[in-house]
Amino acid sequence: MEFYLASSVLEKLTETVSFIRSKSIIKPKIGLILGSGLGAFVDQVQVSTVLPYKDIPHFLPPTVDGHQGNLILGHVGVNPVAILQGRNHYYEGHSMETVVFPTRTLALLGIESLILTNSAGGFGDTMQPGDFMILEDHINLMGTNPLMGPNIKELGPRFPDMTEAYDKRLIEQMELIFKKHSTQYHKGIYCAVSGPTYETPAEVRYLKLIGGKAVGMSTVPEVIAANHLGLRVAALSCITNLASGISRQKLSHEEVTDTAKRVEQKFSSFMKEFIETLS
Ligand code: HPA
């Protein structure tokens, strides 16, 4: 049974990777996962191939407003990239295996670095909606882990190290670009929760107490899977709203997508420059 479970993920991955390779000759070196409302970055990409998730074996179309569902292969500067425009979330009822399947696909396509973006509620001092936060670490409060179950040794070790889950060199590179443009940014710990409810004010006070600065419902499963696979990881949050209880305003998905839209251009030019500087 164990062998069957582990090997079926590998079989699915092999099928998916062969399908993508049959549609594109691009060998991506950098992977990107774009969060809610941040999909416009694709305008900065020299696009070669667009594959809707519904056409890719074992990929599921996203169900959340603000998330497109395309795999895009192309170039940013000289760098070949694979972009996941939209992700599957745990709160949609997907298994963790489904949530990390696209990340594993990118790794098997040959990427060496993975850049993730997300929308998050901020509760760090001086944070304002529209700010960016570089993830320097995370706290996984989702109540599960995508690597639970039999280890797939072809993908990585049973007990992956997480002491540098977010690559220090990539963090420095992001900081250099923000500084060059005198763009204010934050750096901090992202707390991942399952959602789909936003947090209570008491939960946000707890997250602050344990050292977090932002909270969201994504990213960490992919970061864990990517570390298992030995990828270099960078992640950036768009602080779309102040977390529950930080201001008097109630939280809504509209606020999240509106803020993401507002900073989309700034975000896109940052991301283009960041990827161009990677080699
Ligand atoms: N909490 C959790 N997830 C989020 C938030 C939030 O405040 N904003 C955007 N995603």
CSV table of C-alpha atoms and ligand atoms in Angstrom, one decimal:
chain,number,residue,atom,x,y,z
A,1,MET,CA,0.0,0.0,0.0
A,2,GLU,CA,2.7,2.4,1.0
A,3,PHE,CA,4.6,1.8,-2.2
A,4,TYR,CA,1.5,2.2,-4.3
A,5,LEU,CA,0.7,5.6,-2.7
A,6,ALA,CA,4.2,6.9,-3.1
A,7,SER,CA,4.7,5.7,-6.6
A,8,SER,CA,1.3,7.0,-7.9
A,9,VAL,CA,2.4,10.6,-7.1
A,10,LEU,CA,5.6,9.9,-9.1
A,11,GLU,CA,3.6,8.4,-12.0
A,12,LYS,CA,1.3,11.4,-12.1
A,13,LEU,CA,4.2,13.7,-12.1
A,14,THR,CA,5.9,11.9,-14.9
A,15,GLU,CA,2.8,12.1,-17.0
A,16,THR,CA,2.3,15.8,-16.3
A,17,VAL,CA,6.0,16.6,-17.0
A,18,SER,CA,5.9,14.7,-20.3
A,19,PHE,CA,2.8,16.5,-21.3
A,20,ILE,CA,4.3,19.9,-20.6
A,21,ARG,CA,7.5,19.0,-22.4
A,22,SER,CA,5.5,17.9,-25.4
A,23,LYS,CA,4.0,21.4,-25.6
A,24,SER,CA,7.1,23.5,-24.9
A,25,ILE,CA,10.9,23.2,-25.5
A,26,ILE,CA,11.6,25.8,-22.7
A,27,LYS,CA,13.7,24.4,-19.9
A,28,PRO,CA,12.8,26.7,-17.0
A,29,LYS,CA,15.4,27.6,-14.4
A,30,ILE,CA,13.2,29.8,-12.3
A,31,GLY,CA,9.6,29.0,-11.1
A,32,LEU,CA,7.1,31.5,-10.0
A,33,ILE,CA,3.8,31.0,-8.1
A,34,LEU,CA,1.6,34.1,-8.3
A,35,GLY,CA,-1.0,34.8,-5.6
A,36,SER,CA,-4.4,36.5,-5.7
A,37,GLY,CA,-4.6,39.6,-7.9
A,38,LEU,CA,-0.9,39.4,-8.8
A,39,GLY,CA,-1.2,37.6,-12.1
A,40,ALA,CA,-0.5,40.7,-14.2
A,41,PHE,CA,3.2,40.1,-13.8
A,42,VAL,CA,2.8,37.9,-16.8
A,43,ASP,CA,2.7,41.1,-19.0
A,44,GLN,CA,6.4,41.4,-18.1
A,45,VAL,CA,7.2,38.0,-19.5
A,46,GLN,CA,8.2,37.1,-23.0
A,47,VAL,CA,5.6,34.4,-23.2
A,48,SER,CA,6.2,31.3,-25.4
A,49,THR,CA,3.5,28.9,-24.2
A,50,VAL,CA,0.3,29.2,-22.1
A,51,LEU,CA,-1.2,26.0,-20.8
A,52,PRO,CA,-4.6,26.3,-19.0
A,53,TYR,CA,-4.6,24.1,-15.9
A,54,LYS,CA,-7.7,22.4,-17.2
A,55,ASP,CA,-5.6,21.0,-20.1
A,56,ILE,CA,-2.7,19.8,-18.0
A,57,PRO,CA,-3.0,16.2,-16.6
A,58,HIS,CA,-3.5,16.2,-12.8
A,59,PHE,CA,-3.7,20.0,-12.5
A,60,LEU,CA,-7.0,21.4,-11.1
A,61,PRO,CA,-8.4,24.8,-12.1
A,62,PRO,CA,-8.5,27.3,-9.2
A,63,THR,CA,-11.9,28.0,-7.7
A,64,VAL,CA,-11.1,31.4,-6.1
A,65,ASP,CA,-11.9,34.8,-7.6
A,66,GLY,CA,-8.7,36.7,-8.5
A,67,HIS,CA,-6.9,33.5,-9.4
A,68,GLN,CA,-6.3,32.6,-13.0
A,69,GLY,CA,-5.3,29.1,-13.8
A,70,ASN,CA,-2.5,29.0,-16.3
A,71,LEU,CA,1.0,27.6,-16.6
A,72,ILE,CA,3.1,30.0,-18.6
A,73,LEU,CA,6.5,29.2,-20.1
A,74,GLY,CA,8.7,32.0,-21.4
A,75,HIS,CA,11.6,34.3,-20.6
A,76,VAL,CA,12.2,37.2,-18.3
A,77,GLY,CA,15.4,38.8,-19.6
A,78,VAL,CA,17.6,35.9,-20.4
A,79,ASN,CA,16.1,33.6,-17.8
A,80,PRO,CA,13.8,30.8,-18.8
A,81,VAL,CA,10.8,30.8,-16.4
A,82,ALA,CA,7.8,28.7,-15.6
A,83,ILE,CA,4.9,30.6,-14.0
A,84,LEU,CA,2.0,29.3,-12.2
A,85,GLN,CA,-0.7,31.9,-12.5
A,86,GLY,CA,-3.0,30.9,-9.6
A,87,ARG,CA,-2.7,28.2,-7.0
A,88,ASN,CA,-4.8,25.6,-5.3
A,89,HIS,CA,-5.4,26.2,-1.6
A,90,TYR,CA,-5.9,23.8,1.3
A,91,TYR,CA,-9.1,25.6,2.3
A,92,GLU,CA,-10.7,24.7,-1.1
A,93,GLY,CA,-10.8,21.2,0.2
A,94,HIS,CA,-7.8,19.9,-1.8
A,95,SER,CA,-5.5,17.4,-0.2
A,96,MET,CA,-2.0,18.7,0.6
A,97,GLU,CA,-0.7,16.4,-2.2
A,98,THR,CA,-2.9,18.3,-4.7
A,99,VAL,CA,-1.7,21.7,-3.3
A,100,VAL,CA,1.9,20.9,-3.8
A,101,PHE,CA,1.6,19.0,-7.1
A,102,PRO,CA,2.3,22.0,-9.3
A,103,THR,CA,5.4,22.9,-7.2
A,104,ARG,CA,6.7,19.4,-7.7
A,105,THR,CA,6.0,19.6,-11.4
A,106,LEU,CA,8.1,22.8,-11.7
A,107,ALA,CA,10.9,21.1,-9.9
A,108,LEU,CA,10.8,18.1,-12.2
A,109,LEU,CA,10.8,20.5,-15.2
A,110,GLY,CA,14.2,21.5,-13.9
A,111,ILE,CA,13.8,24.8,-12.0
A,112,GLU,CA,16.5,25.6,-9.4
A,113,SER,CA,14.8,28.5,-7.7
A,114,LEU,CA,11.2,29.0,-6.8
A,115,ILE,CA,9.7,32.5,-6.1
A,116,LEU,CA,6.3,32.6,-4.4
A,117,THR,CA,4.0,35.5,-3.9
A,118,ASN,CA,0.9,35.9,-1.8
A,119,SER,CA,-1.6,38.2,-0.3
A,120,ALA,CA,-1.4,38.5,3.5
A,121,GLY,CA,-2.9,40.3,6.4
A,122,GLY,CA,-0.2,42.4,8.1
A,123,PHE,CA,0.2,43.1,11.8
A,124,GLY,CA,3.9,44.2,11.9
A,125,ASP,CA,4.5,47.7,13.3
A,126,THR,CA,4.1,50.5,10.7
A,127,MET,CA,2.6,48.1,8.1
A,128,GLN,CA,0.1,49.6,5.7
A,129,PRO,CA,-2.1,47.9,3.1
A,130,GLY,CA,-0.1,47.9,-0.2
A,131,ASP,CA,3.2,47.3,1.5
A,132,PHE,CA,5.5,44.4,0.7
A,133,MET,CA,7.0,41.9,3.1
A,134,ILE,CA,9.9,39.6,2.3
A,135,LEU,CA,9.5,36.3,4.1
A,136,GLU,CA,12.5,35.5,6.2
A,137,ASP,CA,10.9,32.5,7.9
A,138,HIS,CA,7.5,31.0,8.5
A,139,ILE,CA,5.4,29.3,11.2
A,140,ASN,CA,3.2,26.5,9.9
A,141,LEU,CA,-0.1,26.6,11.8
A,142,MET,CA,-2.1,24.8,9.1
A,143,GLY,CA,-2.4,21.8,11.2
A,144,THR,CA,-0.8,19.5,8.7
A,145,ASN,CA,2.3,19.2,6.5
A,146,PRO,CA,2.4,18.3,2.8
A,147,LEU,CA,5.1,15.7,3.4
A,148,MET,CA,3.0,13.6,5.8
A,149,GLY,CA,2.6,10.0,4.7
A,150,PRO,CA,5.1,7.8,3.0
A,151,ASN,CA,8.2,9.7,2.0
A,152,ILE,CA,8.8,9.8,-1.8
A,153,LYS,CA,12.6,9.4,-1.7
A,154,GLU,CA,12.9,10.2,-5.4
A,155,LEU,CA,11.7,13.8,-4.4
A,156,GLY,CA,13.7,14.3,-1.2
A,157,PRO,CA,14.7,13.1,2.3
A,158,ARG,CA,12.3,11.9,5.0
A,159,PHE,CA,13.2,14.7,7.4
A,160,PRO,CA,14.1,17.8,5.4
A,161,ASP,CA,16.1,20.5,7.0
A,162,MET,CA,14.3,23.8,7.3
A,163,THR,CA,16.9,26.1,8.9
A,164,GLU,CA,17.2,28.2,5.8
A,165,ALA,CA,13.8,27.6,4.2
A,166,TYR,CA,14.1,31.0,2.5
A,167,ASP,CA,17.4,31.5,0.7
A,168,LYS,CA,19.5,34.2,2.3
A,169,ARG,CA,21.1,35.3,-1.0
A,170,LEU,CA,17.7,35.7,-2.6
A,171,ILE,CA,16.5,37.7,0.4
A,172,GLU,CA,19.5,40.0,0.0
A,173,GLN,CA,18.9,40.4,-3.7
A,174,MET,CA,15.3,41.4,-3.1
A,175,GLU,CA,16.4,43.9,-0.4
A,176,LEU,CA,18.9,45.5,-2.8
A,177,ILE,CA,16.2,46.1,-5.4
A,178,PHE,CA,13.8,47.7,-2.9
A,179,LYS,CA,16.6,49.9,-1.6
A,180,LYS,CA,17.7,50.9,-5.1
A,181,HIS,CA,14.2,52.3,-5.7
A,182,SER,CA,13.8,53.7,-2.2
A,183,THR,CA,10.7,51.5,-1.8
A,184,GLN,CA,9.7,50.8,1.7
A,185,TYR,CA,9.5,47.1,2.6
A,186,HIS,CA,9.2,44.8,5.6
A,187,LYS,CA,11.0,41.6,6.4
A,188,GLY,CA,9.4,39.1,8.7
A,189,ILE,CA,7.8,35.8,9.7
A,190,TYR,CA,4.7,34.7,7.8
A,191,CYS,CA,2.2,32.6,9.7
A,192,ALA,CA,0.3,30.1,7.6
A,193,VAL,CA,-3.3,29.2,8.7
A,194,SER,CA,-5.7,26.9,7.0
A,195,GLY,CA,-8.5,29.5,6.5
A,196,PRO,CA,-11.0,30.0,4.9
A,197,THR,CA,-12.2,32.2,7.8
A,198,TYR,CA,-10.0,35.3,8.4
A,199,GLU,CA,-8.6,35.3,11.9
A,200,THR,CA,-10.2,36.5,15.1
A,201,PRO,CA,-8.5,39.5,16.7
A,202,ALA,CA,-7.4,37.2,19.6
A,203,GLU,CA,-5.7,34.9,17.0
A,204,VAL,CA,-3.9,37.8,15.5
A,205,ARG,CA,-2.7,38.9,19.0
A,206,TYR,CA,-1.4,35.3,19.5
A,207,LEU,CA,0.4,35.4,16.1
A,208,LYS,CA,2.1,38.7,17.1
A,209,LEU,CA,3.1,37.2,20.4
A,210,ILE,CA,4.8,34.2,18.7
A,211,GLY,CA,6.8,36.5,16.5
A,212,GLY,CA,4.8,36.8,13.2
A,213,LYS,CA,4.3,39.9,11.1
A,214,ALA,CA,1.8,38.6,8.5
A,215,VAL,CA,-0.8,35.9,8.1
A,216,GLY,CA,-2.1,34.1,5.1
A,217,MET,CA,-3.6,30.9,3.9
A,218,SER,CA,-1.1,29.7,1.3
A,219,THR,CA,2.6,29.5,0.4
A,220,VAL,CA,3.9,27.4,3.3
A,221,PRO,CA,2.9,24.0,1.8
A,222,GLU,CA,4.7,24.9,-1.4
A,223,VAL,CA,7.7,26.2,0.5
A,224,ILE,CA,7.9,22.9,2.4
A,225,ALA,CA,7.6,20.8,-0.8
A,226,ALA,CA,10.2,23.0,-2.5
A,227,ASN,CA,12.7,22.6,0.4
A,228,HIS,CA,12.1,18.8,0.3
A,229,LEU,CA,13.0,19.0,-3.4
A,230,GLY,CA,16.2,21.0,-2.6
A,231,LEU,CA,15.1,24.2,-4.4
A,232,ARG,CA,16.2,27.7,-3.5
A,233,VAL,CA,13.2,29.6,-2.3
A,234,ALA,CA,12.2,33.2,-2.1
A,235,ALA,CA,8.8,34.6,-1.1
A,236,LEU,CA,7.1,37.9,-1.0
A,237,SER,CA,3.8,39.0,0.6
A,238,CYS,CA,1.7,41.8,-0.6
A,239,ILE,CA,0.1,43.1,2.6
A,240,THR,CA,-3.4,43.6,1.2
A,241,ASN,CA,-5.0,44.5,4.5
A,242,LEU,CA,-4.3,45.0,8.2
A,243,ALA,CA,-5.0,41.8,10.0
A,244,SER,CA,-8.2,41.3,12.0
A,245,GLY,CA,-8.4,43.6,15.0
A,246,ILE,CA,-5.4,45.8,14.0
A,247,SER,CA,-7.8,48.4,12.5
A,248,ARG,CA,-11.5,48.7,13.1
A,249,GLN,CA,-12.4,47.7,9.6
A,250,LYS,CA,-13.9,44.3,8.9
A,251,LEU,CA,-12.0,42.1,6.4
A,252,SER,CA,-13.2,41.2,3.0
A,253,HIS,CA,-11.9,39.4,-0.1
A,254,GLU,CA,-12.7,42.5,-2.1
A,255,GLU,CA,-10.3,44.6,0.0
A,256,VAL,CA,-7.6,41.9,-0.6
A,257,THR,CA,-8.1,41.8,-4.4
A,258,ASP,CA,-8.5,45.6,-4.6
A,259,THR,CA,-5.2,46.3,-2.8
A,260,ALA,CA,-3.4,43.6,-4.8
A,261,LYS,CA,-4.7,45.3,-8.0
A,262,ARG,CA,-3.6,48.7,-6.8
A,263,VAL,CA,0.0,47.6,-6.3
A,264,GLU,CA,0.1,45.2,-9.3
A,265,GLN,CA,2.3,47.4,-11.5
A,266,LYS,CA,4.8,48.1,-8.7
A,267,PHE,CA,4.9,44.5,-7.9
A,268,SER,CA,5.3,43.5,-11.5
A,269,SER,CA,8.3,45.8,-12.2
A,270,PHE,CA,9.9,44.7,-8.9
A,271,MET,CA,9.5,41.0,-9.9
A,272,LYS,CA,10.9,41.6,-13.4
A,273,GLU,CA,14.0,43.3,-12.0
A,274,PHE,CA,14.5,40.6,-9.4
A,275,ILE,CA,14.3,37.8,-11.9
A,276,GLU,CA,16.6,39.6,-14.3
A,277,THR,CA,19.3,39.8,-11.7
A,278,LEU,CA,19.2,36.1,-11.0
A,279,SER,CA,21.7,33.9,-12.8
B,1,HPA,N1,-5.6,36.7,6.9
B,1,HPA,C1,-5.4,35.5,6.2
B,1,HPA,N2,-5.2,35.4,4.9
B,1,HPA,C2,-5.1,36.6,4.2
B,1,HPA,C3,-5.4,37.8,4.8
B,1,HPA,C4,-5.7,37.9,6.2
B,1,HPA,O1,-5.9,38.9,6.8
B,1,HPA,N3,-5.3,38.8,3.8
B,1,HPA,C5,-5.0,38.1,2.7
B,1,HPA,N4,-4.9,36.8,2.9
